[in-house]
mmCIF file of C-alpha atoms in Angstrom:
data_model
loop_
_atom_site.group_PDB
_atom_site.id
_atom_site.type_symbol
_atom_site.label_atom_id
_atom_site.label_comp_id
_atom_site.label_asym_id
_atom_site.label_seq_id
_atom_site.Cartn_x
_atom_site.Cartn_y
_atom_site.Cartn_z
ATOM 1 C CA MET A 156 -7.655 4.919 12.782
ATOM 2 C CA GLY A 157 -10.130 3.454 10.368
ATOM 3 C CA LYS A 158 -13.493 1.983 11.127
ATOM 4 C CA TYR A 159 -12.533 -1.487 9.863
ATOM 5 C CA ASN A 160 -9.745 -3.971 10.603
ATOM 6 C CA VAL A 161 -8.023 -6.820 8.790
ATOM 7 C CA GLY A 162 -10.387 -9.792 8.650
ATOM 8 C CA ASP A 163 -13.589 -7.716 8.903
ATOM 9 C CA GLN A 164 -16.310 -8.502 6.404
ATOM 10 C CA VAL A 165 -17.986 -5.517 4.791
ATOM 11 C CA ARG A 166 -20.343 -4.860 1.916
ATOM 12 C CA ILE A 167 -19.244 -2.717 -0.997
ATOM 13 C CA LYS A 168 -21.901 -0.115 -1.697
ATOM 14 C CA GLU A 169 -24.365 -0.947 -4.468
ATOM 15 C CA SER A 170 -23.293 -0.294 -8.053
ATOM 16 C CA LYS A 171 -25.810 2.536 -8.406
ATOM 17 C CA GLU A 172 -24.288 4.366 -5.414
ATOM 18 C CA LEU A 173 -20.763 3.794 -6.734
ATOM 19 C CA LYS A 174 -21.765 5.265 -10.126
ATOM 20 C CA GLU A 175 -23.250 8.325 -8.426
ATOM 21 C CA LEU A 176 -20.061 8.845 -6.413
ATOM 22 C CA ARG A 177 -17.965 8.480 -9.576
ATOM 23 C CA ASP A 178 -20.155 11.006 -11.360
ATOM 24 C CA ARG A 179 -19.449 13.451 -8.503
ATOM 25 C CA GLY A 180 -15.701 13.001 -8.965
ATOM 26 C CA ALA A 181 -14.791 10.035 -6.749
ATOM 27 C CA ASP A 182 -11.876 7.880 -7.904
ATOM 28 C CA ILE A 183 -13.923 4.826 -8.898
ATOM 29 C CA THR A 184 -13.314 2.729 -12.001
ATOM 30 C CA GLN A 185 -15.910 0.856 -14.061
ATOM 31 C CA GLU A 186 -14.326 -2.389 -12.884
ATOM 32 C CA MET A 187 -14.855 -1.355 -9.244
ATOM 33 C CA ILE A 188 -18.528 -0.643 -9.949
ATOM 34 C CA GLU A 189 -18.929 -4.260 -11.038
ATOM 35 C CA TYR A 190 -18.128 -5.321 -7.434
ATOM 36 C CA GLY A 191 -21.057 -3.282 -6.089
ATOM 37 C CA GLY A 192 -23.121 -5.052 -3.429
ATOM 38 C CA ARG A 193 -20.587 -7.820 -2.783
ATOM 39 C CA ILE A 194 -19.564 -8.935 0.665
ATOM 40 C CA VAL A 195 -15.772 -8.919 0.946
ATOM 41 C CA THR A 196 -13.089 -9.443 3.576
ATOM 42 C CA ILE A 197 -10.473 -6.825 4.358
ATOM 43 C CA ARG A 198 -6.972 -8.210 3.843
ATOM 44 C CA PHE A 199 -4.922 -5.025 4.376
ATOM 45 C CA VAL A 200 -5.382 -1.574 5.874
ATOM 46 C CA VAL A 201 -3.490 1.019 3.822
ATOM 47 C CA SER A 202 -0.873 2.968 5.758
ATOM 48 C CA ARG A 203 -2.242 6.262 7.070
ATOM 49 C CA CYS A 204 0.430 8.247 5.186
ATOM 50 C CA LEU A 205 -1.080 7.003 1.892
ATOM 51 C CA TRP A 206 -4.696 7.929 2.652
ATOM 52 C CA VAL A 207 -6.360 10.420 0.295
ATOM 53 C CA SER A 208 -7.155 12.543 3.362
ATOM 54 C CA PRO A 209 -6.896 12.028 7.149
ATOM 55 C CA ALA A 210 -10.603 11.237 7.185
ATOM 56 C CA MET A 211 -10.513 8.675 4.347
ATOM 57 C CA PRO A 212 -8.929 5.340 5.357
ATOM 58 C CA GLY A 213 -8.180 2.912 2.552
ATOM 59 C CA TYR A 214 -8.453 -0.867 2.431
ATOM 60 C CA LYS A 215 -7.436 -3.749 0.166
ATOM 61 C CA MET A 216 -9.793 -6.714 -0.173
ATOM 62 C CA LYS A 217 -9.248 -10.460 -0.435
ATOM 63 C CA GLY A 218 -9.999 -11.684 -3.935
ATOM 64 C CA ILE A 219 -10.067 -8.222 -5.520
ATOM 65 C CA PRO A 220 -6.824 -7.202 -7.178
ATOM 66 C CA THR A 221 -5.327 -3.757 -7.383
ATOM 67 C CA TRP A 222 -7.892 -1.292 -6.100
ATOM 68 C CA THR A 223 -7.963 0.588 -2.851
ATOM 69 C CA TRP A 224 -11.443 0.832 -1.358
ATOM 70 C CA TYR A 225 -12.012 3.926 0.731
ATOM 71 C CA GLU A 226 -14.217 3.866 3.793
ATOM 72 C CA ASN A 227 -16.992 5.826 2.063
ATOM 73 C CA LEU A 228 -17.360 2.969 -0.453
ATOM 74 C CA LEU A 229 -18.033 0.352 2.235
ATOM 75 C CA GLU A 230 -20.857 -0.528 4.605
ATOM 76 C CA PRO A 231 -20.742 -2.624 7.784
ATOM 77 C CA LEU A 232 -22.625 -5.899 7.741
ATOM 78 C CA GLU A 233 -25.695 -5.729 9.953
#
């Protein structure tokens, strides 16, 4: 089970961190990097059978088309 649920608000990691992860081989597009630092709401939790690995839950966000955001790209709101 993932750390987040539908309706949770989270912050996407800062653009600088996303770039560093991409440079180390993470599946992050330039368009995703532009969302760095934004607070977003989870609209959908990706089915476990589609996760990149058992330890990497994926999420879809309200207002952001297409991309799956993995748990390592998100931060809880304090």
